């Protein structure tokens, strides 16, 4: 029996494999009430007692599990996630056609892209402040495009944009379907993902498959997923984020180098590999004595 729902107890007398994508409520509890944190911790402890094998998305999540919960390390498998075939490098003709589409979202010209839910842990406050420094210090023409579900911190992010006079420079597109988001990755001068905590960070992998020049955090699982294919920054340093964006959009050699590394790094992440490793672990657990 396999589940990723730690609040649902599995059938009795069955071997259980649990996928735990993250331990967000323990590692980054500020988005949640103490009651929710306590309940989640209790649910995870309860299901781990009946778990024969545990799958996690990253070494970072494995470290978090071992830090906060009692579970044998030998029965944990790190299996990285992937990106679908809808994420790929567009040719020039496709990019030209794509530019007409993104204009429908008010994007006419060069831009820096962020993809993800508008929430506290995604660190949009520091990103927006860093973008303000970038505009003021270097007078770049780029816009900041924030693409993703307008989560619980959208109003705060929107108010911050207005207070900094960036109303016409920051574009919130809302959620974009997967059959279109590849265009946004491809057409951006760079992709930035300065998240404070991730169990994995799928947008980084999507950006790699699209051949984007990537900037991401040097903490959590972001650095693990990025490897040497992205420019890493301290997500707590607004200054460092601003300077990283300027480097990537102004240094053509660096930008091209990051794009080449992204395409190479993307080969390490595919759903086929994820599925194969998952099946192998199922078979291993099935044959085990527990």
C-alpha positions as MATLAB code, in Angstrom:
seq = 'XXXXXXXXXXXXXXXXXXXXXXXXXXXXXXXXXXXXXXXXXXXXXXXXXXXXXXXXXXXXXXXXXXXXXXXXXXXXXXXXXXXXXXXXXXXXXXXXXXXXXXXXXXXXXXXXXXXXXXXXXXXXXXXXXXXXXXXXXXXXXXXXXXXXXXXXXXXXXXXXXXXXXXXXXXXXXXXXXXXXXXXXXXXXXXXXXXXXXXXXXXXXXXXXXXXXXXXXXXXXXXXXXXXXXXXXXXXXXXXXXXXXXXXXXXXXXXXXXXXXXXXXXXXXXXXXXXXXXXXXXXXXXXXXXX';
ca = [
       0.000    0.000    0.000;
       1.462    3.357   -1.044;
       0.277    6.792    0.035;
       1.519   10.343    0.400;
      -1.324   11.212    2.783;
       0.108   10.947    6.271;
      -3.268   11.735    7.859;
      -4.887    8.566    6.430;
      -4.176    5.245    8.114;
      -3.530    2.389    5.644;
      -5.228   -1.030    5.684;
      -3.997   -3.375    8.392;
      -1.729   -6.319    7.584;
      -0.329   -4.560    4.508;
       3.188   -3.336    3.935;
       3.127    0.416    3.687;
       5.359    2.720    1.658;
       4.874    6.361    2.562;
       6.025    9.279    0.411;
       6.781   12.311    2.554;
       7.378   15.290    0.275;
       8.512   17.536    3.113;
       8.167   18.203    6.826;
       7.228   21.797    6.176;
       5.210   22.321    9.342;
       8.225   21.386   11.471;
      10.934   23.025    9.377;
       9.032   26.208    8.505;
       6.012   26.511   10.830;
       5.421   30.266   10.482;
       2.695   29.783    7.846;
       0.701   27.536   10.176;
      -0.996   27.621   13.568;
       0.553   25.786   16.556;
      -2.486   23.500   16.516;
      -1.884   22.531   12.877;
       1.808   21.889   13.551;
       1.003   19.690   16.548;
      -1.672   17.731   14.673;
       0.568   17.143   11.652;
       3.465   16.000   13.849;
       1.143   13.552   15.611;
      -0.198   12.185   12.312;
       3.293   11.676   10.888;
       4.498    9.889   14.028;
       1.439    7.645   13.962;
       1.806    6.561   10.337;
       5.597    6.144   10.573;
       5.026    3.462   13.215;
       3.338    1.366   10.516;
       5.585    2.342    7.618;
       7.839   -0.306    6.088;
       9.572    2.050    3.681;
       9.768    5.820    3.400;
      10.312    7.782    0.168;
      11.482   11.398    0.341;
      12.138   13.817   -2.521;
      15.523   15.089   -1.383;
      18.474   14.524    0.924;
      17.353   17.678    2.730;
      13.950   16.163    3.553;
      15.658   12.961    4.673;
      17.810   15.031    7.027;
      14.687   16.747    8.369;
      12.946   13.404    8.958;
      15.928   12.033   10.862;
      16.116   15.236   12.886;
      12.498   15.319   14.050;
      11.205   11.757   13.824;
      12.386    8.307   14.826;
      12.698    6.172   11.704;
      15.471    3.805   10.542;
      17.684    5.524    7.988;
      18.156    2.202    6.178;
      14.461    2.189    5.230;
      14.481    5.694    3.721;
      15.009    6.235   -0.013;
      15.713    9.575   -1.623;
      14.023    9.666   -5.018;
      14.205   12.966   -6.852;
      11.202   14.260   -8.763;
      11.166   15.204  -12.439;
       9.550   17.409  -15.044;
       7.222   16.461  -17.867;
       7.960   16.510  -21.580;
       5.965   19.734  -21.869;
       9.076   21.512  -20.561;
      11.713   21.897  -23.273;
      13.826   24.467  -25.109;
      11.839   26.281  -27.797;
      13.283   27.085  -31.196;
      13.346   30.686  -32.484;
      10.079   30.350  -34.394;
       8.280   29.004  -31.319;
       9.698   31.823  -29.190;
       8.457   34.430  -31.663;
       4.973   32.940  -31.524;
       5.216   32.734  -27.742;
       5.973   36.418  -27.378;
       2.572   37.196  -28.838;
       0.969   35.031  -26.155;
       2.759   36.553  -23.157;
       1.738   40.023  -24.375;
      -1.787   39.034  -23.367;
      -0.503   39.115  -19.790;
       0.943   42.600  -20.178;
       4.477   41.325  -20.746;
       6.016   43.319  -23.574;
       9.794   43.240  -23.359;
      12.450   41.620  -21.203;
      11.600   40.119  -17.835;
      12.764   38.122  -14.823;
      10.507   35.200  -13.894;
       9.350   33.656  -10.622;
       7.029   30.627  -10.584;
       5.296   29.501   -7.404;
       2.483   30.125   -4.950;
       2.533   33.565   -3.372;
       3.342   32.520    0.198;
       5.716   33.616    2.944;
       8.219   30.791    2.523;
       8.651   31.597   -1.177;
      10.396   34.791   -0.008;
       8.643   37.200   -2.371;
       9.074   40.096    0.043;
      12.863   39.937   -0.271;
      12.609   39.321   -4.013;
      10.427   42.393   -4.566;
      12.728   44.558   -2.432;
      15.742   43.236   -4.333;
      14.010   44.016   -7.617;
      13.484   47.588   -6.403;
      17.256   47.882   -5.784;
      17.900   46.432   -9.250;
      15.640   49.028  -10.894;
      16.958   51.989   -8.899;
      20.658   51.140   -8.978;
      21.038   49.879  -12.533;
      17.964   51.354  -14.271;
      17.232   48.084  -16.051;
      14.161   47.869  -18.284;
      13.163   44.412  -17.110;
       9.882   43.627  -15.426;
       9.431   41.058  -12.669;
       6.810   38.459  -13.619;
       5.354   36.492  -10.704;
       3.451   33.479  -12.011;
       1.504   31.182   -9.716;
      -1.514   30.782   -7.482;
      -2.328   33.909   -5.489;
      -1.890   32.321   -2.054;
      -2.473   33.617    1.434;
       0.260   36.256    1.217;
      -0.801   37.733   -2.124;
      -2.320   40.857   -0.566;
       0.872   41.567    1.393;
       3.000   41.113   -1.720;
       0.661   43.301   -3.762;
       0.712   46.050   -1.134;
       4.521   45.926   -1.002;
       4.681   46.365   -4.775;
       2.404   49.397   -4.578;
       4.287   50.960   -1.647;
       7.527   50.761   -3.646;
       6.015   52.300   -6.742;
       6.468   49.138   -8.767;
       2.853   48.778   -9.936;
       3.859   48.887  -13.605;
       7.068   46.895  -13.119;
       5.803   43.786  -11.288;
       3.219   41.603  -13.011;
       1.157   39.019  -11.126;
      -0.236   36.659  -13.767;
      -2.018   34.238  -11.455;
      -1.884   30.518  -12.203;
      -0.699   29.561  -15.702;
      -1.525   26.109  -17.105;
       1.385   23.765  -17.779;
       0.851   23.821  -21.538;
       1.691   27.556  -21.486;
       4.141   27.992  -18.610;
       7.014   26.568  -20.684;
       6.804   29.722  -22.818;
       7.346   31.894  -19.759;
      10.441   29.920  -18.742;
      11.880   30.077  -22.261;
      11.300   33.779  -22.851;
      12.593   35.011  -19.478;
      16.090   36.501  -19.298;
      16.451   34.584  -16.039;
      14.408   32.517  -13.610;
      14.693   33.259   -9.898;
      13.542   31.046   -7.033;
      14.788   32.428   -3.683;
      12.605   30.170   -1.521;
      13.311   29.870    2.199;
      12.252   26.224    2.380;
      11.453   23.486   -0.156;
      10.992   19.758    0.085;
      12.243   19.611   -3.491;
      11.554   22.624   -5.720;
       9.986   21.407   -8.970;
      10.033   24.858  -10.662;
      13.845   24.716  -10.619;
      13.774   21.467  -12.594;
      11.119   22.809  -14.970;
      13.321   25.848  -15.605;
      16.319   23.596  -16.299;
      14.349   21.621  -18.889;
      13.358   24.908  -20.548;
      17.010   25.979  -20.662;
      16.571   28.922  -18.297;
      19.374   30.780  -16.547;
      18.521   30.005  -12.913;
      19.120   31.818   -9.621;
      18.029   30.003   -6.478;
      18.643   29.723   -2.739;
      21.745   28.207   -1.181;
      19.644   26.472    1.500;
      16.982   23.793    1.929;
      16.723   21.425   -1.047;
      17.156   24.210   -3.616;
      20.950   23.966   -3.666;
      20.737   20.163   -3.816;
      18.474   20.247   -6.873;
      20.453   23.047   -8.527;
      23.852   21.405   -8.241;
      26.355   23.565  -10.141;
      23.787   24.613  -12.753;
      22.455   27.720  -10.989;
      23.724   30.862   -9.304;
      23.132   30.366   -5.573;
      22.243   33.205   -3.201;
      21.522   33.710    0.475;
      17.720   34.142    0.392;
      17.886   36.338    3.507;
      20.169   38.861    1.768;
      18.180   41.339   -0.328;
      21.418   42.863   -1.575;
      22.771   39.495   -2.711;
      19.556   38.669   -4.567;
      19.641   42.046   -6.345;
      23.272   41.673   -7.416;
      22.697   38.115   -8.627;
      19.825   39.237  -10.848;
      21.960   42.025  -12.309;
      24.841   39.644  -13.035;
      22.665   37.141  -14.844;
      20.766   39.638  -16.999;
      23.777   41.816  -17.837;
      26.580   39.271  -18.314;
      25.822   37.457  -21.573;
      28.614   34.932  -21.045;
      27.353   34.017  -17.568;
      23.775   33.834  -18.829;
      24.704   31.506  -21.684;
      26.855   29.363  -19.376;
      23.958   28.936  -16.933;
      21.618   27.992  -19.769;
      24.029   25.310  -21.007;
      24.440   23.953  -17.482;
      20.663   23.954  -17.015;
      20.104   21.763  -20.066;
      22.805   19.361  -18.905;
      21.463   19.250  -15.330;
      17.914   18.633  -16.590;
      18.979   15.171  -17.773;
      19.259   14.113  -14.122;
      15.541   14.685  -13.526;
      12.781   12.797  -15.331;
       9.527   11.153  -14.273;
      10.666    7.929  -15.957;
      13.639    7.720  -13.596;
      11.430    8.660  -10.628;
       8.944    5.903  -11.530;
      11.643    3.270  -12.050;
      13.318    4.003   -8.710;
       9.943    4.013   -6.963;
       9.014    0.625   -8.425;
      12.382   -0.804   -7.405;
      11.796    0.375   -3.844;
       8.296   -1.159   -3.816;
       9.813   -4.485   -4.856;
      12.507   -4.190   -2.210;
       9.926   -3.549    0.518;
       7.681   -6.330   -0.757;
      10.537   -8.833   -0.402;
      11.619   -7.567    3.021;
      10.741   -9.392    6.222;
       8.960   -6.444    7.866;
];
